[in-house]
PDB file of C-alpha atoms in Angstrom:
ATOM      1  CA  MET A   1      25.351 -27.429  43.108  1.00 37.00           C
ATOM      2  CA  ILE A   2      22.429 -28.687  40.015  1.00 54.00           C
ATOM      3  CA  GLY A   3      21.597 -32.222  40.600  1.00 51.00           C
ATOM      4  CA  LEU A   4      20.784 -35.684  38.967  1.00 52.00           C
ATOM      5  CA  VAL A   5      17.294 -36.736  38.669  1.00 55.00           C
ATOM      6  CA  PRO A   6      16.477 -39.412  41.286  1.00 57.00           C
ATOM      7  CA  GLU A   7      15.924 -42.823  39.452  1.00 61.00           C
ATOM      8  CA  ARG A   8      12.105 -42.382  40.737  1.00 76.00           C
ATOM      9  CA  LEU A   9      10.704 -39.135  40.668  1.00 90.00           C
ATOM     10  CA  GLU A  10       8.442 -37.595  43.187  1.00 95.00           C
ATOM     11  CA  ARG A  11       8.299 -34.074  42.641  1.00 97.00           C
ATOM     12  CA  ILE A  12       8.251 -32.090  39.357  1.00 98.00           C
ATOM     13  CA  VAL A  13       7.543 -28.389  38.551  1.00 98.00           C
ATOM     14  CA  VAL A  14       6.342 -27.548  34.672  1.00 98.00           C
ATOM     15  CA  LEU A  15       6.449 -24.062  33.399  1.00 98.00           C
ATOM     16  CA  GLY A  16       4.932 -22.146  31.098  1.00 98.00           C
ATOM     17  CA  ALA A  17       4.643 -18.449  30.088  1.00 98.00           C
ATOM     18  CA  HIS A  18       1.300 -19.258  28.157  1.00 98.00           C
ATOM     19  CA  CYS A  19      -1.347 -22.315  27.731  1.00 98.00           C
ATOM     20  CA  ASP A  20      -0.459 -24.814  26.257  1.00 98.00           C
ATOM     21  CA  ASP A  21       3.593 -24.113  26.108  1.00 98.00           C
ATOM     22  CA  ILE A  22       3.872 -26.787  28.671  1.00 98.00           C
ATOM     23  CA  ALA A  23       1.780 -29.358  26.659  1.00 98.00           C
ATOM     24  CA  ILE A  24       3.195 -28.777  23.778  1.00 98.00           C
ATOM     25  CA  GLY A  25       6.995 -28.991  24.834  1.00 98.00           C
ATOM     26  CA  ALA A  26       6.534 -31.669  27.228  1.00 98.00           C
ATOM     27  CA  GLY A  27       4.010 -33.244  26.701  1.00 98.00           C
ATOM     28  CA  GLY A  28       5.045 -36.547  25.657  1.00 98.00           C
ATOM     29  CA  THR A  29       7.436 -36.569  28.881  1.00 98.00           C
ATOM     30  CA  LEU A  30       4.565 -35.883  30.623  1.00 98.00           C
ATOM     31  CA  LEU A  31       2.371 -39.044  29.292  1.00 98.00           C
ATOM     32  CA  THR A  32       5.562 -40.793  30.414  1.00 96.00           C
ATOM     33  CA  MET A  33       6.568 -39.778  34.221  1.00 96.00           C
ATOM     34  CA  SER A  34       3.079 -39.451  34.673  1.00 95.00           C
ATOM     35  CA  ARG A  35       1.729 -42.271  37.273  1.00 95.00           C
ATOM     36  CA  PRO A  36      -0.200 -42.558  40.943  1.00 95.00           C
ATOM     37  CA  GLY A  37       2.043 -40.723  43.771  1.00 95.00           C
ATOM     38  CA  LEU A  38       4.095 -38.513  41.487  1.00 97.00           C
ATOM     39  CA  ARG A  39       3.283 -34.937  42.348  1.00 98.00           C
ATOM     40  CA  VAL A  40       3.278 -32.256  39.393  1.00 98.00           C
ATOM     41  CA  ASP A  41       3.015 -28.247  40.517  1.00 98.00           C
ATOM     42  CA  ALA A  42       1.890 -26.319  37.202  1.00 98.00           C
ATOM     43  CA  LEU A  43       2.584 -22.677  36.739  1.00 98.00           C
ATOM     44  CA  VAL A  44       1.481 -20.884  33.754  1.00 98.00           C
ATOM     45  CA  LEU A  45       1.567 -16.846  33.647  1.00 98.00           C
ATOM     46  CA  SER A  46      -0.798 -15.786  31.490  1.00 97.00           C
ATOM     47  CA  GLY A  47      -4.665 -16.965  30.100  1.00 97.00           C
ATOM     48  CA  GLY A  48      -6.090 -16.801  33.483  1.00 96.00           C
ATOM     49  CA  GLY A  49     -10.229 -16.505  33.949  1.00 95.00           C
ATOM     50  CA  SER A  50     -10.428 -17.157  29.831  1.00 96.00           C
ATOM     51  CA  GLU A  51     -11.428 -20.225  28.165  1.00 96.00           C
ATOM     52  CA  ARG A  52      -7.327 -20.672  27.631  1.00 97.00           C
ATOM     53  CA  GLU A  53      -7.220 -21.627  31.370  1.00 98.00           C
ATOM     54  CA  ASP A  54     -10.084 -23.764  31.121  1.00 98.00           C
ATOM     55  CA  GLU A  55      -8.554 -25.901  28.167  1.00 98.00           C
ATOM     56  CA  GLU A  56      -5.044 -25.817  29.910  1.00 98.00           C
ATOM     57  CA  ARG A  57      -6.606 -27.387  33.202  1.00 98.00           C
ATOM     58  CA  ALA A  58      -8.035 -29.998  31.283  1.00 98.00           C
ATOM     59  CA  ALA A  59      -5.332 -30.848  28.737  1.00 98.00           C
ATOM     60  CA  LEU A  60      -2.414 -30.795  31.662  1.00 98.00           C
ATOM     61  CA  THR A  61      -5.181 -33.674  33.985  1.00 98.00           C
ATOM     62  CA  ALA A  62      -5.105 -35.624  30.462  1.00 98.00           C
ATOM     63  CA  PHE A  63      -1.283 -35.171  30.222  1.00 98.00           C
ATOM     64  CA  CYS A  64      -0.528 -36.255  33.627  1.00 98.00           C
ATOM     65  CA  PRO A  65      -2.748 -39.395  34.262  1.00 97.00           C
ATOM     66  CA  GLY A  66      -3.052 -40.463  37.598  1.00 96.00           C
ATOM     67  CA  ALA A  67      -0.222 -37.877  39.199  1.00 97.00           C
ATOM     68  CA  ASP A  68      -0.900 -35.746  41.595  1.00 98.00           C
ATOM     69  CA  LEU A  69      -1.704 -32.582  39.607  1.00 98.00           C
ATOM     70  CA  ASP A  70      -1.849 -28.607  40.874  1.00 98.00           C
ATOM     71  CA  VAL A  71      -2.291 -26.142  38.467  1.00 98.00           C
ATOM     72  CA  THR A  72      -2.041 -22.199  38.615  1.00 98.00           C
ATOM     73  CA  VAL A  73      -2.934 -20.347  35.461  1.00 98.00           C
ATOM     74  CA  LEU A  74      -2.301 -16.293  36.080  1.00 98.00           C
ATOM     75  CA  LYS A  75      -3.308 -13.229  34.312  1.00 96.00           C
ATOM     76  CA  MET A  76      -0.762 -12.006  33.400  1.00 96.00           C
ATOM     77  CA  PRO A  77      -0.652 -10.043  29.250  1.00 93.00           C
ATOM     78  CA  ASP A  78       0.341 -12.747  26.699  1.00 92.00           C
ATOM     79  CA  GLY A  79       3.618 -10.956  24.898  1.00 89.00           C
ATOM     80  CA  ARG A  80       3.971  -8.260  27.453  1.00 92.00           C
ATOM     81  CA  LEU A  81       5.875 -10.879  30.290  1.00 91.00           C
ATOM     82  CA  PRO A  82       9.019  -8.582  30.349  1.00 91.00           C
ATOM     83  CA  ALA A  83       7.824  -5.485  31.619  1.00 92.00           C
ATOM     84  CA  HIS A  84       6.064  -8.048  34.367  1.00 95.00           C
ATOM     85  CA  TRP A  85       9.400  -8.905  36.024  1.00 95.00           C
ATOM     86  CA  ASP A  86       8.714  -8.633  39.371  1.00 96.00           C
ATOM     87  CA  GLU A  87       5.013 -10.783  39.529  1.00 97.00           C
ATOM     88  CA  VAL A  88       7.221 -13.019  37.391  1.00 97.00           C
ATOM     89  CA  LYS A  89      10.004 -13.640  40.190  1.00 98.00           C
ATOM     90  CA  ASN A  90       6.658 -13.126  42.787  1.00 98.00           C
ATOM     91  CA  ALA A  91       5.134 -16.199  41.308  1.00 98.00           C
ATOM     92  CA  LEU A  92       8.406 -18.102  41.172  1.00 98.00           C
ATOM     93  CA  GLU A  93       9.371 -17.728  44.739  1.00 98.00           C
ATOM     94  CA  GLU A  94       5.891 -18.603  46.133  1.00 98.00           C
ATOM     95  CA  LEU A  95       5.748 -21.952  43.953  1.00 98.00           C
ATOM     96  CA  ARG A  96       9.389 -22.647  45.354  1.00 98.00           C
ATOM     97  CA  SER A  97       7.754 -21.796  49.011  1.00 97.00           C
ATOM     98  CA  ARG A  98       5.936 -24.997  48.635  1.00 96.00           C
ATOM     99  CA  THR A  99       7.507 -27.795  46.632  1.00 97.00           C
ATOM    100  CA  ASP A 100      11.152 -28.658  46.112  1.00 97.00           C
ATOM    101  CA  PRO A 101      11.096 -30.345  43.479  1.00 97.00           C
ATOM    102  CA  ASP A 102      12.862 -33.380  41.885  1.00 95.00           C
ATOM    103  CA  LEU A 103      13.087 -31.711  38.143  1.00 97.00           C
ATOM    104  CA  ILE A 104      12.195 -28.679  36.434  1.00 98.00           C
ATOM    105  CA  LEU A 105      10.520 -29.000  32.895  1.00 98.00           C
ATOM    106  CA  ALA A 106      10.548 -25.080  31.333  1.00 98.00           C
ATOM    107  CA  PRO A 107      10.919 -22.854  28.630  1.00 98.00           C
ATOM    108  CA  ARG A 108      14.552 -22.903  26.997  1.00 97.00           C
ATOM    109  CA  THR A 109      16.762 -19.372  28.101  1.00 96.00           C
ATOM    110  CA  ASP A 110      17.268 -19.127  23.767  1.00 96.00           C
ATOM    111  CA  ASP A 111      13.686 -19.091  22.708  1.00 97.00           C
ATOM    112  CA  ALA A 112      12.929 -16.571  20.695  1.00 97.00           C
ATOM    113  CA  HIS A 113       9.798 -15.124  21.949  1.00 97.00           C
ATOM    114  CA  GLN A 114      10.692 -12.900  24.352  1.00 97.00           C
ATOM    115  CA  ASP A 115       7.972 -14.630  27.102  1.00 97.00           C
ATOM    116  CA  HIS A 116       9.167 -17.574  26.962  1.00 98.00           C
ATOM    117  CA  ARG A 117      12.470 -16.106  27.488  1.00 97.00           C
ATOM    118  CA  GLY A 118      11.868 -13.865  30.139  1.00 97.00           C
ATOM    119  CA  LEU A 119       9.998 -16.846  32.303  1.00 98.00           C
ATOM    120  CA  ALA A 120      13.718 -19.233  31.589  1.00 98.00           C
ATOM    121  CA  GLU A 121      15.812 -16.619  33.042  1.00 97.00           C
ATOM    122  CA  LEU A 122      13.968 -16.429  36.307  1.00 97.00           C
ATOM    123  CA  VAL A 123      13.621 -20.152  36.971  1.00 98.00           C
ATOM    124  CA  PRO A 124      17.427 -20.091  38.367  1.00 96.00           C
ATOM    125  CA  THR A 125      16.865 -17.227  40.338  1.00 96.00           C
ATOM    126  CA  ALA A 126      14.009 -18.663  42.474  1.00 97.00           C
ATOM    127  CA  PHE A 127      14.881 -22.592  41.656  1.00 97.00           C
ATOM    128  CA  ARG A 128      18.771 -22.889  42.420  1.00 92.00           C
ATOM    129  CA  GLY A 129      20.521 -26.216  42.856  1.00 90.00           C
ATOM    130  CA  HIS A 130      17.972 -27.649  40.706  1.00 95.00           C
ATOM    131  CA  LEU A 131      18.216 -29.835  37.804  1.00 95.00           C
ATOM    132  CA  THR A 132      15.808 -27.470  34.859  1.00 97.00           C
ATOM    133  CA  LEU A 133      15.432 -28.962  31.330  1.00 98.00           C
ATOM    134  CA  GLY A 134      14.408 -26.342  29.102  1.00 98.00           C
ATOM    135  CA  TYR A 135      11.742 -27.867  26.482  1.00 98.00           C
ATOM    136  CA  GLU A 136      11.589 -26.291  22.428  1.00 98.00           C
ATOM    137  CA  ILE A 137       8.424 -24.958  20.446  1.00 97.00           C
ATOM    138  CA  VAL A 138       8.385 -25.265  17.266  1.00 94.00           C
ATOM    139  CA  LYS A 139       7.507 -21.101  15.876  1.00 93.00           C
ATOM    140  CA  TRP A 140       7.578 -18.672  12.714  1.00 92.00           C
ATOM    141  CA  ASP A 141      10.805 -17.734  14.125  1.00 93.00           C
ATOM    142  CA  GLY A 142      12.967 -20.351  13.193  1.00 93.00           C
ATOM    143  CA  ASP A 143      14.800 -21.024  16.497  1.00 96.00           C
ATOM    144  CA  LEU A 144      15.241 -24.566  17.353  1.00 96.00           C
ATOM    145  CA  THR A 145      18.954 -25.411  17.311  1.00 96.00           C
ATOM    146  CA  THR A 146      20.757 -28.055  18.842  1.00 96.00           C
ATOM    147  CA  PRO A 147      19.280 -29.769  22.427  1.00 97.00           C
ATOM    148  CA  SER A 148      22.067 -31.974  24.316  1.00 96.00           C
ATOM    149  CA  VAL A 149      18.689 -34.104  25.974  1.00 97.00           C
ATOM    150  CA  TYR A 150      16.640 -36.230  24.982  1.00 98.00           C
ATOM    151  CA  VAL A 151      13.448 -38.211  26.039  1.00 97.00           C
ATOM    152  CA  PRO A 152      12.568 -41.249  23.963  1.00 97.00           C
ATOM    153  CA  LEU A 153       8.649 -41.637  23.183  1.00 98.00           C
ATOM    154  CA  ALA A 154       6.997 -45.237  22.949  1.00 96.00           C
ATOM    155  CA  ARG A 155       4.880 -44.169  18.795  1.00 97.00           C
ATOM    156  CA  GLU A 156       1.950 -44.659  21.278  1.00 98.00           C
ATOM    157  CA  LEU A 157       2.974 -42.056  23.437  1.00 98.00           C
ATOM    158  CA  ALA A 158       4.249 -39.351  20.619  1.00 98.00           C
ATOM    159  CA  GLU A 159       0.688 -39.931  18.654  1.00 98.00           C
ATOM    160  CA  LYS A 160      -1.327 -39.489  21.924  1.00 98.00           C
ATOM    161  CA  LYS A 161       0.703 -35.878  22.163  1.00 98.00           C
ATOM    162  CA  ALA A 162      -0.457 -34.977  19.220  1.00 98.00           C
ATOM    163  CA  ALA A 163      -3.902 -35.906  19.143  1.00 98.00           C
ATOM    164  CA  LEU A 164      -4.423 -34.499  23.011  1.00 98.00           C
ATOM    165  CA  LEU A 165      -2.986 -31.426  21.499  1.00 98.00           C
ATOM    166  CA  GLN A 166      -5.368 -31.360  18.991  1.00 97.00           C
ATOM    167  CA  ARG A 167      -8.375 -32.254  21.117  1.00 97.00           C
ATOM    168  CA  GLN A 168      -7.490 -30.151  24.219  1.00 98.00           C
ATOM    169  CA  TYR A 169      -6.782 -26.779  22.480  1.00 97.00           C
ATOM    170  CA  PRO A 170      -9.785 -26.126  20.286  1.00 97.00           C
ATOM    171  CA  SER A 171      -9.255 -22.232  20.358  1.00 96.00           C
ATOM    172  CA  GLN A 172      -5.464 -22.908  18.266  1.00 95.00           C
ATOM    173  CA  ARG A 173      -6.250 -24.785  15.878  1.00 94.00           C
ATOM    174  CA  HIS A 174      -6.816 -22.376  13.576  1.00 94.00           C
ATOM    175  CA  ARG A 175      -3.388 -21.566  13.254  1.00 93.00           C
ATOM    176  CA  PRO A 176      -1.125 -23.210  10.477  1.00 92.00           C
ATOM    177  CA  TRP A 177       1.433 -24.776  12.398  1.00 92.00           C
ATOM    178  CA  TYR A 178      -0.677 -26.204  14.635  1.00 95.00           C
ATOM    179  CA  ASP A 179      -1.154 -29.652  13.357  1.00 95.00           C
ATOM    180  CA  ARG A 180      -0.289 -32.998  13.920  1.00 96.00           C
ATOM    181  CA  GLU A 181       2.029 -33.220  11.031  1.00 97.00           C
ATOM    182  CA  ALA A 182       4.121 -30.126  13.187  1.00 97.00           C
ATOM    183  CA  PHE A 183       4.311 -32.104  16.255  1.00 97.00           C
ATOM    184  CA  LEU A 184       5.096 -36.260  14.856  1.00 98.00           C
ATOM    185  CA  GLY A 185       7.459 -34.033  12.420  1.00 98.00           C
ATOM    186  CA  LEU A 186       9.548 -32.349  15.503  1.00 98.00           C
ATOM    187  CA  ALA A 187       9.810 -35.633  17.013  1.00 98.00           C
ATOM    188  CA  ARG A 188      10.493 -37.852  14.605  1.00 98.00           C
ATOM    189  CA  ILE A 189      13.903 -35.652  13.993  1.00 98.00           C
ATOM    190  CA  ARG A 190      14.465 -35.953  17.492  1.00 98.00           C
ATOM    191  CA  GLY A 191      14.057 -39.655  17.479  1.00 98.00           C
ATOM    192  CA  ILE A 192      16.846 -39.853  14.708  1.00 98.00           C
ATOM    193  CA  GLU A 193      19.027 -37.545  17.020  1.00 98.00           C
ATOM    194  CA  CYS A 194      18.857 -40.401  19.488  1.00 97.00           C
ATOM    195  CA  GLN A 195      18.451 -43.427  17.658  1.00 97.00           C
ATOM    196  CA  ALA A 196      14.687 -43.920  19.048  1.00 98.00           C
ATOM    197  CA  ARG A 197      11.483 -43.367  16.325  1.00 98.00           C
ATOM    198  CA  TYR A 198      10.318 -40.461  17.898  1.00 98.00           C
ATOM    199  CA  ALA A 199      11.025 -38.178  20.703  1.00 98.00           C
ATOM    200  CA  GLU A 200      11.011 -35.052  22.651  1.00 98.00           C
ATOM    201  CA  ALA A 201      14.670 -32.633  23.054  1.00 98.00           C
ATOM    202  CA  PHE A 202      15.534 -30.367  25.973  1.00 98.00           C
ATOM    203  CA  HIS A 203      18.721 -27.870  26.713  1.00 98.00           C
ATOM    204  CA  VAL A 204      20.124 -27.697  30.107  1.00 96.00           C
ATOM    205  CA  LYS A 205      22.755 -25.171  31.056  1.00 92.00           C
ATOM    206  CA  LYS A 206      24.328 -26.810  34.059  1.00 89.00           C
ATOM    207  CA  MET A 207      24.007 -30.229  35.854  1.00 88.00           C
ATOM    208  CA  CYS A 208      26.193 -31.783  38.232  1.00 85.00           C
ATOM    209  CA  LEU A 209      27.137 -35.873  37.622  1.00 81.00           C
ATOM    210  CA  GLN A 210      27.941 -37.667  40.758  1.00 80.00           C
ATOM    211  CA  LEU A 211      30.395 -40.424  39.867  1.00 82.00           C
ATOM    212  CA  GLU A 212      31.636 -43.242  42.220  1.00 77.00           C
ATOM    213  CA  GLY A 213      34.685 -45.515  41.550  1.00 70.00           C
TER     214      GLY A 213
END
């Protein structure tokens, strides 16, 4: 059974195939939720031992102000994660053995990138009965679809997310899609869809509503 998010989050898990996935897909949500006392366990599958790991650790610290943050960055090869199914599965199960999160933020299962999609498909095999929201990442594949969950963002947090992405990931600034306009543009569209100025959107495969008369 997939549970509801409690009124006050105590523990969350954030998952990414690559350094910067979490911040791009859910950075505004993390800025909205983060507070002293919140436990955030982050697992990133690739980039370990490189400048990308340094960027990721600094970035997630900035996106989770005040939270009790633990970051693990592994060294799986970028673009080849489906061939490392066992390693991904073991990493998820190890993380599950030490946390029972109220919420999981992860890639969505219909993401066009094979690394994102492969990770997303394995999440429920380790975290059964946990509410998982699949974040979206804009890319050249044109794989954006209609989301089912929205997190409205205050204007200042949407602006802060875009600024942090530029500041914390200098290795990505050369990419033609990696800019303020792209991040705020998608956030504005998702905001329109949920009657807010800005928002981040997510996909959910299954959730349980506990209703009382």
